[in-house]
Every structure is written in structure tokens, then in C-alpha cells.
PDB file of C-alpha atoms and ligand atoms in Angstrom:
ATOM      1  CA  MET A 295     104.533 -32.405 -52.012  1.00  0.00           C
ATOM      2  CA  THR A 296     104.077 -36.073 -51.142  1.00  0.00           C
ATOM      3  CA  ASP A 297     103.857 -35.413 -47.437  1.00  0.00           C
ATOM      4  CA  LEU A 298     100.555 -33.506 -47.586  1.00  0.00           C
ATOM      5  CA  LEU A 299      97.553 -35.646 -46.675  1.00  0.00           C
ATOM      6  CA  LYS A 300      94.798 -34.903 -49.190  1.00  0.00           C
ATOM      7  CA  ILE A 301      91.301 -34.877 -47.695  1.00  0.00           C
ATOM      8  CA  ALA A 302      88.219 -34.630 -49.928  1.00  0.00           C
ATOM      9  CA  VAL A 303      85.409 -32.689 -48.246  1.00  0.00           C
ATOM     10  CA  PRO A 304      81.931 -31.586 -49.416  1.00  0.00           C
ATOM     11  CA  SER A 305      82.140 -28.264 -51.282  1.00  0.00           C
ATOM     12  CA  LYS A 306      78.459 -27.506 -50.609  1.00  0.00           C
ATOM     13  CA  GLY A 307      75.247 -29.175 -49.528  1.00  0.00           C
ATOM     14  CA  ARG A 308      74.064 -30.607 -46.246  1.00  0.00           C
ATOM     15  CA  LEU A 309      77.361 -31.964 -44.950  1.00  0.00           C
ATOM     16  CA  SER A 310      79.612 -29.062 -45.888  1.00  0.00           C
ATOM     17  CA  ASP A 311      79.265 -26.692 -42.904  1.00  0.00           C
ATOM     18  CA  ARG A 312      79.351 -29.422 -40.260  1.00  0.00           C
ATOM     19  CA  THR A 313      82.436 -30.979 -41.878  1.00  0.00           C
ATOM     20  CA  LEU A 314      84.355 -27.705 -41.840  1.00  0.00           C
ATOM     21  CA  GLU A 315      83.207 -26.986 -38.296  1.00  0.00           C
ATOM     22  CA  LEU A 316      84.484 -30.383 -37.132  1.00  0.00           C
ATOM     23  CA  LEU A 317      87.802 -29.963 -38.957  1.00  0.00           C
ATOM     24  CA  SER A 318      88.189 -26.505 -37.470  1.00  0.00           C
ATOM     25  CA  LYS A 319      87.595 -27.802 -33.934  1.00  0.00           C
ATOM     26  CA  ALA A 320      90.218 -30.451 -34.657  1.00  0.00           C
ATOM     27  CA  GLY A 321      92.728 -27.738 -35.521  1.00  0.00           C
ATOM     28  CA  LEU A 322      92.330 -27.684 -39.316  1.00  0.00           C
ATOM     29  CA  HIS A 323      91.058 -24.145 -39.848  1.00  0.00           C
ATOM     30  CA  VAL A 324      90.064 -23.135 -43.335  1.00  0.00           C
ATOM     31  CA  PRO A 325      89.197 -19.457 -43.705  1.00  0.00           C
ATOM     32  CA  ARG A 326      85.916 -18.931 -45.580  1.00  0.00           C
ATOM     33  CA  HIS A 327      87.643 -17.154 -48.484  1.00  0.00           C
ATOM     34  CA  ALA A 328      89.947 -20.162 -48.939  1.00  0.00           C
ATOM     35  CA  ARG A 329      87.099 -22.640 -49.473  1.00  0.00           C
ATOM     36  CA  ARG A 330      87.690 -22.961 -53.200  1.00  0.00           C
ATOM     37  CA  LEU A 331      88.861 -26.047 -55.037  1.00  0.00           C
ATOM     38  CA  LEU A 332      91.929 -26.633 -52.854  1.00  0.00           C
ATOM     39  CA  ALA A 333      93.091 -25.291 -49.523  1.00  0.00           C
ATOM     40  CA  ASP A 334      96.344 -26.155 -47.771  1.00  0.00           C
ATOM     41  CA  VAL A 335      96.189 -26.150 -43.987  1.00  0.00           C
ATOM     42  CA  ASN A 336      99.111 -25.968 -41.550  1.00  0.00           C
ATOM     43  CA  GLY A 337     101.478 -27.201 -44.281  1.00  0.00           C
ATOM     44  CA  ARG A 338     100.309 -30.787 -43.693  1.00  0.00           C
ATOM     45  CA  TRP A 339      96.772 -31.119 -45.011  1.00  0.00           C
ATOM     46  CA  ARG A 340      95.349 -30.355 -48.440  1.00  0.00           C
ATOM     47  CA  LEU A 341      91.570 -30.088 -48.538  1.00  0.00           C
ATOM     48  CA  LEU A 342      89.897 -30.816 -51.878  1.00  0.00           C
ATOM     49  CA  PHE A 343      86.408 -29.289 -52.078  1.00  0.00           C
ATOM     50  CA  VAL A 344      84.275 -31.616 -54.181  1.00  0.00           C
ATOM     51  CA  ARG A 345      80.710 -32.898 -54.387  1.00  0.00           C
ATOM     52  CA  THR A 346      79.576 -35.178 -51.575  1.00  0.00           C
ATOM     53  CA  GLY A 347      78.631 -37.933 -54.025  1.00  0.00           C
ATOM     54  CA  ASP A 348      82.045 -37.855 -55.747  1.00  0.00           C
ATOM     55  CA  ILE A 349      84.086 -38.236 -52.559  1.00  0.00           C
ATOM     56  CA  PRO A 350      84.202 -42.082 -52.491  1.00  0.00           C
ATOM     57  CA  GLU A 351      85.536 -41.981 -56.063  1.00  0.00           C
ATOM     58  CA  TYR A 352      88.228 -39.417 -55.202  1.00  0.00           C
ATOM     59  CA  VAL A 353      89.342 -41.530 -52.263  1.00  0.00           C
ATOM     60  CA  ALA A 354      89.138 -44.911 -54.024  1.00  0.00           C
ATOM     61  CA  THR A 355      91.263 -43.676 -56.934  1.00  0.00           C
ATOM     62  CA  GLY A 356      93.837 -42.101 -54.609  1.00  0.00           C
ATOM     63  CA  THR A 357      93.196 -38.553 -55.846  1.00  0.00           C
ATOM     64  CA  ALA A 358      92.498 -37.956 -52.165  1.00  0.00           C
ATOM     65  CA  ASP A 359      93.968 -40.017 -49.308  1.00  0.00           C
ATOM     66  CA  ALA A 360      90.961 -39.473 -47.061  1.00  0.00           C
ATOM     67  CA  GLY A 361      87.483 -38.010 -47.279  1.00  0.00           C
ATOM     68  CA  ILE A 362      84.415 -37.009 -45.329  1.00  0.00           C
ATOM     69  CA  THR A 363      81.064 -37.945 -46.823  1.00  0.00           C
ATOM     70  CA  GLY A 364      77.819 -39.755 -46.038  1.00  0.00           C
ATOM     71  CA  LEU A 365      77.939 -43.485 -45.397  1.00  0.00           C
ATOM     72  CA  ASP A 366      75.064 -43.719 -47.913  1.00  0.00           C
ATOM     73  CA  GLN A 367      77.375 -42.351 -50.616  1.00  0.00           C
ATOM     74  CA  VAL A 368      80.087 -44.844 -49.684  1.00  0.00           C
ATOM     75  CA  ALA A 369      77.622 -47.743 -49.751  1.00  0.00           C
ATOM     76  CA  GLU A 370      76.108 -46.673 -53.070  1.00  0.00           C
ATOM     77  CA  SER A 371      79.533 -46.259 -54.685  1.00  0.00           C
ATOM     78  CA  ASP A 372      80.487 -49.847 -53.798  1.00  0.00           C
ATOM     79  CA  LEU A 373      84.125 -48.724 -54.021  1.00  0.00           C
ATOM     80  CA  PRO A 374      86.951 -50.214 -51.937  1.00  0.00           C
ATOM     81  CA  VAL A 375      87.430 -47.446 -49.378  1.00  0.00           C
ATOM     82  CA  GLN A 376      88.051 -47.954 -45.692  1.00  0.00           C
ATOM     83  CA  THR A 377      85.583 -46.404 -43.218  1.00  0.00           C
ATOM     84  CA  LEU A 378      87.707 -45.116 -40.341  1.00  0.00           C
ATOM     85  CA  LEU A 379      85.350 -43.192 -38.085  1.00  0.00           C
ATOM     86  CA  PRO A 380      81.631 -42.349 -37.806  1.00  0.00           C
ATOM     87  CA  LEU A 381      81.344 -38.600 -37.230  1.00  0.00           C
ATOM     88  CA  GLY A 382      77.942 -38.264 -35.547  1.00  0.00           C
ATOM     89  CA  PHE A 383      76.321 -35.742 -37.893  1.00  0.00           C
ATOM     90  CA  GLY A 384      74.384 -35.964 -41.168  1.00  0.00           C
ATOM     91  CA  ARG A 385      72.274 -38.738 -39.692  1.00  0.00           C
ATOM     92  CA  CYS A 386      69.558 -39.978 -42.023  1.00  0.00           C
ATOM     93  CA  ARG A 387      67.892 -43.136 -43.329  1.00  0.00           C
ATOM     94  CA  LEU A 388      67.376 -44.440 -46.842  1.00  0.00           C
ATOM     95  CA  VAL A 389      63.771 -45.650 -47.009  1.00  0.00           C
ATOM     96  CA  VAL A 390      61.330 -47.170 -49.469  1.00  0.00           C
ATOM     97  CA  ALA A 391      58.183 -45.063 -49.723  1.00  0.00           C
ATOM     98  CA  VAL A 392      54.906 -45.199 -51.631  1.00  0.00           C
ATOM     99  CA  PRO A 393      51.902 -42.862 -52.019  1.00  0.00           C
ATOM    100  CA  ARG A 394      49.691 -43.045 -48.945  1.00  0.00           C
ATOM    101  CA  LEU A 395      46.659 -44.021 -51.004  1.00  0.00           C
ATOM    102  CA  SER A 396      48.429 -46.676 -53.090  1.00  0.00           C
ATOM    103  CA  GLY A 397      47.158 -49.557 -50.979  1.00  0.00           C
ATOM    104  CA  ILE A 398      50.736 -50.873 -50.781  1.00  0.00           C
ATOM    105  CA  SER A 399      51.917 -51.726 -47.276  1.00  0.00           C
ATOM    106  CA  GLU A 400      55.013 -53.874 -47.826  1.00  0.00           C
ATOM    107  CA  PRO A 401      57.898 -54.052 -50.332  1.00  0.00           C
ATOM    108  CA  ALA A 402      56.746 -57.428 -51.746  1.00  0.00           C
ATOM    109  CA  GLN A 403      53.706 -55.680 -53.224  1.00  0.00           C
ATOM    110  CA  LEU A 404      56.057 -53.665 -55.441  1.00  0.00           C
ATOM    111  CA  ALA A 405      56.905 -56.720 -57.596  1.00  0.00           C
ATOM    112  CA  GLY A 406      56.750 -55.734 -61.278  1.00  0.00           C
ATOM    113  CA  LYS A 407      56.541 -52.022 -60.405  1.00  0.00           C
ATOM    114  CA  ARG A 408      58.910 -49.081 -60.900  1.00  0.00           C
ATOM    115  CA  VAL A 409      61.043 -47.598 -58.101  1.00  0.00           C
ATOM    116  CA  ALA A 410      62.584 -44.153 -58.650  1.00  0.00           C
ATOM    117  CA  THR A 411      65.806 -43.410 -56.763  1.00  0.00           C
ATOM    118  CA  ILE A 412      69.077 -41.545 -56.638  1.00  0.00           C
ATOM    119  CA  PHE A 413      70.574 -44.716 -55.096  1.00  0.00           C
ATOM    120  CA  PRO A 414      70.110 -47.293 -57.871  1.00  0.00           C
ATOM    121  CA  ARG A 415      72.687 -49.808 -56.565  1.00  0.00           C
ATOM    122  CA  LEU A 416      71.468 -49.878 -52.965  1.00  0.00           C
ATOM    123  CA  THR A 417      67.865 -50.000 -54.120  1.00  0.00           C
ATOM    124  CA  ALA A 418      68.467 -52.796 -56.635  1.00  0.00           C
ATOM    125  CA  ARG A 419      70.384 -54.766 -53.991  1.00  0.00           C
ATOM    126  CA  PHE A 420      67.617 -54.329 -51.407  1.00  0.00           C
ATOM    127  CA  PHE A 421      64.916 -55.710 -53.725  1.00  0.00           C
ATOM    128  CA  ALA A 422      67.184 -58.432 -55.174  1.00  0.00           C
ATOM    129  CA  GLN A 423      68.008 -59.686 -51.654  1.00  0.00           C
ATOM    130  CA  ARG A 424      64.282 -60.102 -51.027  1.00  0.00           C
ATOM    131  CA  GLY A 425      63.678 -61.754 -54.383  1.00  0.00           C
ATOM    132  CA  ILE A 426      61.343 -58.940 -55.450  1.00  0.00           C
ATOM    133  CA  SER A 427      61.686 -58.021 -59.105  1.00  0.00           C
ATOM    134  CA  VAL A 428      61.287 -54.260 -59.682  1.00  0.00           C
ATOM    135  CA  GLU A 429      62.312 -51.817 -62.385  1.00  0.00           C
ATOM    136  CA  ILE A 430      64.796 -49.260 -61.053  1.00  0.00           C
ATOM    137  CA  VAL A 431      64.317 -45.718 -62.403  1.00  0.00           C
ATOM    138  CA  PRO A 432      67.539 -43.787 -61.686  1.00  0.00           C
ATOM    139  CA  LEU A 433      67.018 -40.062 -61.062  1.00  0.00           C
ATOM    140  CA  SER A 434      69.428 -37.329 -59.991  1.00  0.00           C
ATOM    141  CA  GLY A 435      67.091 -35.655 -57.480  1.00  0.00           C
ATOM    142  CA  ALA A 436      63.525 -34.830 -56.398  1.00  0.00           C
ATOM    143  CA  THR A 437      62.456 -38.471 -56.247  1.00  0.00           C
ATOM    144  CA  GLU A 438      59.571 -37.591 -53.911  1.00  0.00           C
ATOM    145  CA  VAL A 439      57.541 -36.199 -56.840  1.00  0.00           C
ATOM    146  CA  ALA A 440      58.164 -39.236 -59.063  1.00  0.00           C
ATOM    147  CA  PRO A 441      54.918 -41.051 -58.094  1.00  0.00           C
ATOM    148  CA  GLN A 442      52.812 -37.901 -58.606  1.00  0.00           C
ATOM    149  CA  VAL A 443      54.168 -37.324 -62.097  1.00  0.00           C
ATOM    150  CA  GLY A 444      53.797 -40.988 -63.028  1.00  0.00           C
ATOM    151  CA  VAL A 445      57.498 -41.845 -63.306  1.00  0.00           C
ATOM    152  CA  ALA A 446      57.313 -44.647 -60.718  1.00  0.00           C
ATOM    153  CA  GLU A 447      54.977 -46.340 -58.253  1.00  0.00           C
ATOM    154  CA  ALA A 448      57.495 -46.129 -55.388  1.00  0.00           C
ATOM    155  CA  ILE A 449      60.717 -44.359 -54.451  1.00  0.00           C
ATOM    156  CA  THR A 450      63.692 -44.751 -52.200  1.00  0.00           C
ATOM    157  CA  ASP A 451      64.900 -41.550 -50.588  1.00  0.00           C
ATOM    158  CA  LEU A 452      66.923 -40.183 -47.689  1.00  0.00           C
ATOM    159  CA  VAL A 453      64.914 -38.935 -44.754  1.00  0.00           C
ATOM    160  CA  GLU A 454      65.803 -37.322 -41.480  1.00  0.00           C
ATOM    161  CA  THR A 455      62.393 -36.911 -39.857  1.00  0.00           C
ATOM    162  CA  GLY A 456      60.139 -38.094 -42.693  1.00  0.00           C
ATOM    163  CA  SER A 457      58.278 -34.771 -42.876  1.00  0.00           C
ATOM    164  CA  THR A 458      59.193 -34.145 -46.543  1.00  0.00           C
ATOM    165  CA  LEU A 459      57.789 -37.550 -47.454  1.00  0.00           C
ATOM    166  CA  ARG A 460      54.568 -36.844 -45.576  1.00  0.00           C
ATOM    167  CA  GLN A 461      54.228 -33.432 -47.236  1.00  0.00           C
ATOM    168  CA  ASN A 462      54.353 -35.232 -50.574  1.00  0.00           C
ATOM    169  CA  GLY A 463      51.669 -37.719 -49.557  1.00  0.00           C
ATOM    170  CA  LEU A 464      54.136 -40.608 -49.161  1.00  0.00           C
ATOM    171  CA  VAL A 465      54.514 -43.212 -46.426  1.00  0.00           C
ATOM    172  CA  GLU A 466      57.601 -45.239 -45.493  1.00  0.00           C
ATOM    173  CA  LEU A 467      57.552 -48.989 -45.940  1.00  0.00           C
ATOM    174  CA  GLU A 468      61.021 -49.978 -44.777  1.00  0.00           C
ATOM    175  CA  THR A 469      64.508 -48.647 -43.991  1.00  0.00           C
ATOM    176  CA  LEU A 470      67.273 -49.848 -46.350  1.00  0.00           C
ATOM    177  CA  LEU A 471      70.204 -48.144 -44.636  1.00  0.00           C
ATOM    178  CA  ARG A 472      71.065 -45.876 -41.715  1.00  0.00           C
ATOM    179  CA  SER A 473      73.653 -43.264 -42.527  1.00  0.00           C
ATOM    180  CA  GLU A 474      75.800 -40.551 -40.985  1.00  0.00           C
ATOM    181  CA  ALA A 475      78.897 -38.681 -42.075  1.00  0.00           C
ATOM    182  CA  VAL A 476      82.034 -40.830 -41.954  1.00  0.00           C
ATOM    183  CA  LEU A 477      85.778 -40.425 -42.352  1.00  0.00           C
ATOM    184  CA  ILE A 478      86.984 -42.680 -45.153  1.00  0.00           C
ATOM    185  CA  ALA A 479      90.449 -43.536 -46.381  1.00  0.00           C
ATOM    186  CA  ASN A 480      92.202 -45.059 -49.342  1.00  0.00           C
ATOM    187  CA  PRO A 481      93.542 -48.383 -48.036  1.00  0.00           C
ATOM    188  CA  GLN A 482      96.497 -48.163 -50.433  1.00  0.00           C
ATOM    189  CA  SER A 483      97.701 -44.709 -49.366  1.00  0.00           C
ATOM    190  CA  SER A 484     101.452 -44.713 -48.943  1.00  0.00           C
ATOM    191  CA  ASP A 485     103.010 -45.750 -45.646  1.00  0.00           C
ATOM    192  CA  ALA A 486     104.681 -42.358 -45.452  1.00  0.00           C
ATOM    193  CA  ARG A 487     101.241 -40.834 -44.895  1.00  0.00           C
ATOM    194  CA  LYS A 488     100.155 -43.258 -42.161  1.00  0.00           C
ATOM    195  CA  PRO A 489     101.246 -40.953 -39.293  1.00  0.00           C
ATOM    196  CA  LEU A 490      99.125 -38.166 -40.766  1.00  0.00           C
ATOM    197  CA  PHE A 491      96.128 -40.527 -40.971  1.00  0.00           C
ATOM    198  CA  TYR A 492      96.501 -41.420 -37.312  1.00  0.00           C
ATOM    199  CA  GLU A 493      96.897 -37.760 -36.418  1.00  0.00           C
ATOM    200  CA  LEU A 494      93.734 -36.800 -38.320  1.00  0.00           C
ATOM    201  CA  GLN A 495      91.712 -39.670 -36.910  1.00  0.00           C
ATOM    202  CA  ALA A 496      92.876 -38.990 -33.348  1.00  0.00           C
ATOM    203  CA  ALA A 497      92.200 -35.255 -33.677  1.00  0.00           C
ATOM    204  CA  LEU A 498      88.653 -35.837 -34.963  1.00  0.00           C
ATOM    205  CA  LYS A 499      87.947 -38.463 -32.325  1.00  0.00           C
ATOM    206  CA  SER A 500      89.170 -36.187 -29.540  1.00  0.00           C
ATOM    207  CA  VAL A 501      86.638 -33.559 -30.657  1.00  0.00           C
ATOM    208  CA  LEU A 502      83.788 -36.072 -30.954  1.00  0.00           C
ATOM    209  CA  ASP A 503      84.514 -37.577 -27.537  1.00  0.00           C
ATOM    210  CA  ALA A 504      84.540 -34.133 -25.921  1.00  0.00           C
ATOM    211  CA  GLN A 505      81.204 -33.100 -27.426  1.00  0.00           C
ATOM    212  CA  THR A 506      79.182 -35.258 -25.042  1.00  0.00           C
ATOM    213  CA  LYS A 507      81.179 -34.310 -21.918  1.00  0.00           C
ATOM    214  CA  ARG A 508      81.386 -31.250 -19.647  1.00  0.00           C
ATOM    215  CA  TYR A 509      84.015 -30.123 -17.153  1.00  0.00           C
ATOM    216  CA  LEU A 510      82.347 -29.682 -13.775  1.00  0.00           C
ATOM    217  CA  MET A 511      83.929 -27.481 -11.069  1.00  0.00           C
ATOM    218  CA  VAL A 512      82.300 -27.336  -7.665  1.00  0.00           C
ATOM    219  CA  ASN A 513      83.188 -26.295  -4.106  1.00  0.00           C
ATOM    220  CA  LEU A 514      82.156 -28.635  -1.274  1.00  0.00           C
ATOM    221  CA  PRO A 515      82.444 -29.106   2.451  1.00  0.00           C
ATOM    222  CA  GLN A 516      85.290 -31.648   2.772  1.00  0.00           C
ATOM    223  CA  ALA A 517      83.086 -33.822   4.970  1.00  0.00           C
ATOM    224  CA  ARG A 518      80.760 -34.522   2.027  1.00  0.00           C
ATOM    225  CA  LEU A 519      83.516 -35.418  -0.427  1.00  0.00           C
ATOM    226  CA  GLU A 520      83.013 -39.205  -0.380  1.00  0.00           C
ATOM    227  CA  GLU A 521      79.254 -38.874  -0.867  1.00  0.00           C
ATOM    228  CA  VAL A 522      79.762 -36.495  -3.780  1.00  0.00           C
ATOM    229  CA  LYS A 523      82.360 -38.785  -5.363  1.00  0.00           C
ATOM    230  CA  ALA A 524      79.753 -41.551  -5.244  1.00  0.00           C
ATOM    231  CA  LEU A 525      77.436 -39.309  -7.266  1.00  0.00           C
ATOM    232  CA  LEU A 526      79.975 -39.230 -10.105  1.00  0.00           C
ATOM    233  CA  PRO A 527      80.329 -42.855 -11.204  1.00  0.00           C
ATOM    234  CA  GLY A 528      81.167 -41.908 -14.806  1.00  0.00           C
ATOM    235  CA  ALA A 529      83.948 -39.507 -13.917  1.00  0.00           C
ATOM    236  CA  THR A 530      87.476 -40.903 -13.871  1.00  0.00           C
ATOM    237  CA  ALA A 531      89.465 -39.850 -10.772  1.00  0.00           C
ATOM    238  CA  PRO A 532      88.108 -36.376 -10.032  1.00  0.00           C
ATOM    239  CA  THR A 533      90.676 -33.760  -9.044  1.00  0.00           C
ATOM    240  CA  VAL A 534      90.325 -32.481  -5.473  1.00  0.00           C
ATOM    241  CA  MET A 535      92.048 -29.277  -4.316  1.00  0.00           C
ATOM    242  CA  HIS A 536      92.084 -27.285  -1.112  1.00  0.00           C
ATOM    243  CA  LEU A 537      90.422 -23.902  -1.079  1.00  0.00           C
ATOM    244  CA  LEU A 538      92.571 -21.063   0.146  1.00  0.00           C
ATOM    245  CA  GLY A 539      91.153 -19.574   3.331  1.00  0.00           C
ATOM    246  CA  ARG A 540      88.438 -22.230   3.739  1.00  0.00           C
ATOM    247  CA  GLU A 541      90.077 -25.008   5.720  1.00  0.00           C
ATOM    248  CA  ASP A 542      87.244 -27.510   5.679  1.00  0.00           C
ATOM    249  CA  TRP A 543      86.233 -26.958   2.049  1.00  0.00           C
ATOM    250  CA  VAL A 544      87.558 -28.467  -1.176  1.00  0.00           C
ATOM    251  CA  ALA A 545      87.172 -27.791  -4.900  1.00  0.00           C
ATOM    252  CA  LEU A 546      86.306 -30.827  -6.963  1.00  0.00           C
ATOM    253  CA  HIS A 547      86.812 -30.946 -10.747  1.00  0.00           C
ATOM    254  CA  ALA A 548      85.468 -33.796 -12.842  1.00  0.00           C
ATOM    255  CA  VAL A 549      84.609 -34.710 -16.430  1.00  0.00           C
ATOM    256  CA  VAL A 550      80.928 -35.643 -16.541  1.00  0.00           C
ATOM    257  CA  PRO A 551      78.585 -36.798 -19.338  1.00  0.00           C
ATOM    258  CA  GLU A 552      76.575 -33.781 -20.448  1.00  0.00           C
ATOM    259  CA  ASP A 553      73.249 -35.548 -20.050  1.00  0.00           C
ATOM    260  CA  GLN A 554      73.953 -36.119 -16.330  1.00  0.00           C
ATOM    261  CA  ILE A 555      74.651 -32.469 -15.476  1.00  0.00           C
ATOM    262  CA  ASN A 556      71.068 -31.325 -14.882  1.00  0.00           C
ATOM    263  CA  GLY A 557      70.365 -34.266 -12.587  1.00  0.00           C
ATOM    264  CA  LEU A 558      73.614 -33.732 -10.674  1.00  0.00           C
ATOM    265  CA  ILE A 559      73.068 -30.084  -9.793  1.00  0.00           C
ATOM    266  CA  PRO A 560      70.240 -30.542  -7.237  1.00  0.00           C
ATOM    267  CA  ALA A 561      72.034 -33.590  -5.763  1.00  0.00           C
ATOM    268  CA  LEU A 562      75.246 -31.576  -5.309  1.00  0.00           C
ATOM    269  CA  LYS A 563      73.296 -28.720  -3.752  1.00  0.00           C
ATOM    270  CA  ARG A 564      71.821 -31.152  -1.233  1.00  0.00           C
ATOM    271  CA  TYR A 565      75.396 -31.920  -0.111  1.00  0.00           C
ATOM    272  CA  GLY A 566      76.054 -28.215   0.411  1.00  0.00           C
ATOM    273  CA  ALA A 567      77.892 -27.591  -2.865  1.00  0.00           C
ATOM    274  CA  GLU A 568      78.536 -24.006  -3.932  1.00  0.00           C
ATOM    275  CA  GLY A 569      79.969 -22.152  -6.884  1.00  0.00           C
ATOM    276  CA  LEU A 570      79.214 -24.741  -9.558  1.00  0.00           C
ATOM    277  CA  LEU A 571      80.748 -24.116 -12.956  1.00  0.00           C
ATOM    278  CA  VAL A 572      80.038 -26.231 -16.027  1.00  0.00           C
ATOM    279  CA  LEU A 573      82.511 -25.742 -18.880  1.00  0.00           C
ATOM    280  CA  PRO A 574      82.664 -27.116 -22.421  1.00  0.00           C
ATOM    281  CA  ILE A 575      85.650 -29.304 -23.279  1.00  0.00           C
ATOM    282  CA  GLU A 576      87.326 -28.803 -26.643  1.00  0.00           C
ATOM    283  CA  ARG A 577      89.125 -32.107 -26.917  1.00  0.00           C
ATOM    284  CA  MET A 578      89.517 -35.314 -24.944  1.00  0.00           C
ATOM    285  CA  VAL A 579      92.263 -37.859 -25.399  1.00  0.00           C
ATOM    286  CA  PRO A 580      92.024 -40.933 -23.155  1.00  0.00           C
TER     287      PRO A 580
HETATM  288  P1  AMP B1870      74.324 -33.006 -50.508  1.00  0.00           P
HETATM  289  O1  AMP B1870      73.757 -33.709 -51.717  1.00  0.00           O
HETATM  290  O2  AMP B1870      75.695 -32.460 -50.740  1.00  0.00           O
HETATM  291  O3  AMP B1870      73.405 -31.979 -49.917  1.00  0.00           O
HETATM  292  O4  AMP B1870      74.530 -34.132 -49.373  1.00  0.00           O
HETATM  293  C1  AMP B1870      73.617 -35.144 -49.211  1.00  0.00           C
HETATM  294  C2  AMP B1870      74.114 -36.018 -48.097  1.00  0.00           C
HETATM  295  O5  AMP B1870      73.677 -35.463 -46.870  1.00  0.00           O
HETATM  296  C3  AMP B1870      73.509 -37.381 -48.169  1.00  0.00           C
HETATM  297  O6  AMP B1870      74.256 -38.250 -48.973  1.00  0.00           O
HETATM  298  C4  AMP B1870      73.464 -37.812 -46.714  1.00  0.00           C
HETATM  299  O7  AMP B1870      74.686 -38.415 -46.353  1.00  0.00           O
HETATM  300  C5  AMP B1870      73.329 -36.494 -45.962  1.00  0.00           C
HETATM  301  N1  AMP B1870      71.962 -36.257 -45.460  1.00  0.00           N
HETATM  302  C6  AMP B1870      71.625 -36.140 -44.166  1.00  0.00           C
HETATM  303  N2  AMP B1870      70.307 -35.957 -44.024  1.00  0.00           N
HETATM  304  C7  AMP B1870      69.774 -35.946 -45.242  1.00  0.00           C
HETATM  305  C8  AMP B1870      68.434 -35.781 -45.734  1.00  0.00           C
HETATM  306  N3  AMP B1870      67.398 -35.624 -44.946  1.00  0.00           N
HETATM  307  N4  AMP B1870      68.257 -35.777 -47.071  1.00  0.00           N
HETATM  308  C9  AMP B1870      69.318 -35.935 -47.889  1.00  0.00           C
HETATM  309  N5  AMP B1870      70.588 -36.085 -47.474  1.00  0.00           N
HETATM  310  C10 AMP B1870      70.822 -36.110 -46.161  1.00  0.00           C
END
């Protein structure tokens, strides 16, 4: 079955649900009971459910053609995979942190000290680039307790808000990397699969683009049409239709950035608008 595009996706953990939700919106539905090791979708895609941290390896070796994982995992792996598309979820930062009472306020003060991390390569590179010599202590999890138990004087860890660090009496010194989920690909995947790559990428992008937009439908007195059009600078060529039985009224439909909707409503009302509807958009293809 050479014409199936194999996509490695997280089998569990933080990125799993959002990945499957995004794929489902893009037309790749995987029923819950089918989320085992492998699931074939629409006769064209084969999903491989594997650990988030192993996905760069699966893709780099060609076991999978594409994958969805955190950019942090891709960077740490240092493997030759191509990053095709940022996916806008799983946002986090890899930071250096130390105990609040350590008296340390910048990375240079960690010279000669131990840094515990689940990202040994990125951490070693960060300190090497600054000419700071530290001992890297590789761990497989729970780095935030490392200083308390005496394993290291500092850590690097992923944070979203920083509240877990604070709860453990740690403070951030610096951000090493900003991450989010990304679509990656094996650059050597066969040419025969290229159309499927483009299809996957375009399908995912159409969902992402639609997420920040809304479809606005509104009825207006025709006389106010030009003023209302001027209110919608972001919308490309709104559709204007006549309203049956209301000669001097029109219906206007436009695609509008979601964050402008609340501000638009009172402005539209001032121009006499009625019957406003705001609808979600599933996909957008320019
Ligand atoms: P997992 O180990 O399967 O739960 O996935 C961890 C991945 O989730 C990381 O590699 C990041 O890409 C992403 N992530 C997003 N926010 C966080 C966070 N606050 N802590 C850890 N991982 C996060």
C-alpha cells in the first residue's frame, strides 16, 4: 500500500486530543475505538499512534511520511525533518529556572553548576552558545523537583503559564525556545506521495485559517450600504443580495476576523442593521 500517506500522531499526552480534533475538522475522522496503534482513514491516510517524543524519529527514518508533534521535540531531536506548518496549539516555552531563594538571577551564575532537564541537547546548546560551562543532568520527567531533592541547582522545563514552576518555588531566568505543535515531513518521502502531502497541508491550513474568522450575515437599508462596507476593511468583496419584499433593503454577507465582531455589532446597529447572524466557518481556502 505505497499510496497511503503515513502520519505519526501523539497516542496520548497533551497534544493528542487537539491533534485528533484538528485532523477531524480537516476531514480525517478517526473513531475513538480505532485509536490504537494504526488507523487507516478514507483509504488514503494511515495514522500511527506513537509517543510525542518519538515522532521526529519516526518521520526522519521514513517509518512515517509526516507527523504532528511539538516543535520542542523536533528541535531536541536534531533530526533532518521538514517543518511544514505551525498548528497554533500546544504553545509553551522551554525556560531555565532556579529556586527563588538561590540568589541566582542570570544564567551566567550557573557556571560550574548542574542543570536537570528532559531536553539535554537544547539545554547543552543554550549554555554552550553563551560560553557557560554547566553539567547537564538528563531526566525523563518531573524536573521541577530536581533542585529540592538535590539533583541539580537549576532546571530547564516547558511552561505554559509558569504556575507549576512558581508552585515549586522556582523562578524563570530565560526562555530557550518557544514551541507549538507543528506538522513535520520526511524530506525524502517519495514523489508519488507529494500530492497527498499538499492535500494534507492544505486541508489543515484551511481549518486553521477559518478558526479566526466568522461569517457575518446582516440586513441593512440599501442607503447605508457604502458606509457599512467601509466598516469592513478586512472582508474581501462582501456579497450583497436583495431582500424579497423589502425593496430598499439588502442582505450583506462577509467574512470577518472574529476579534472584530463585538466592535462591529454596535456600529452596524447605528446604521440601522437588523437580523445579524454570526456563523462559524469550517474551512477557508483563499
Ligand atoms: P506529552 O509528553 O505527550 O504530554 O507532550 C508534551 C508536549 O506537549 C511537549 O513536548 C510540548 O510540545 C507540549 N506542551 C505544551 N504545553 C506544555 C507544558 N506546559 N508542559 C509540557 N509540555 C507542553
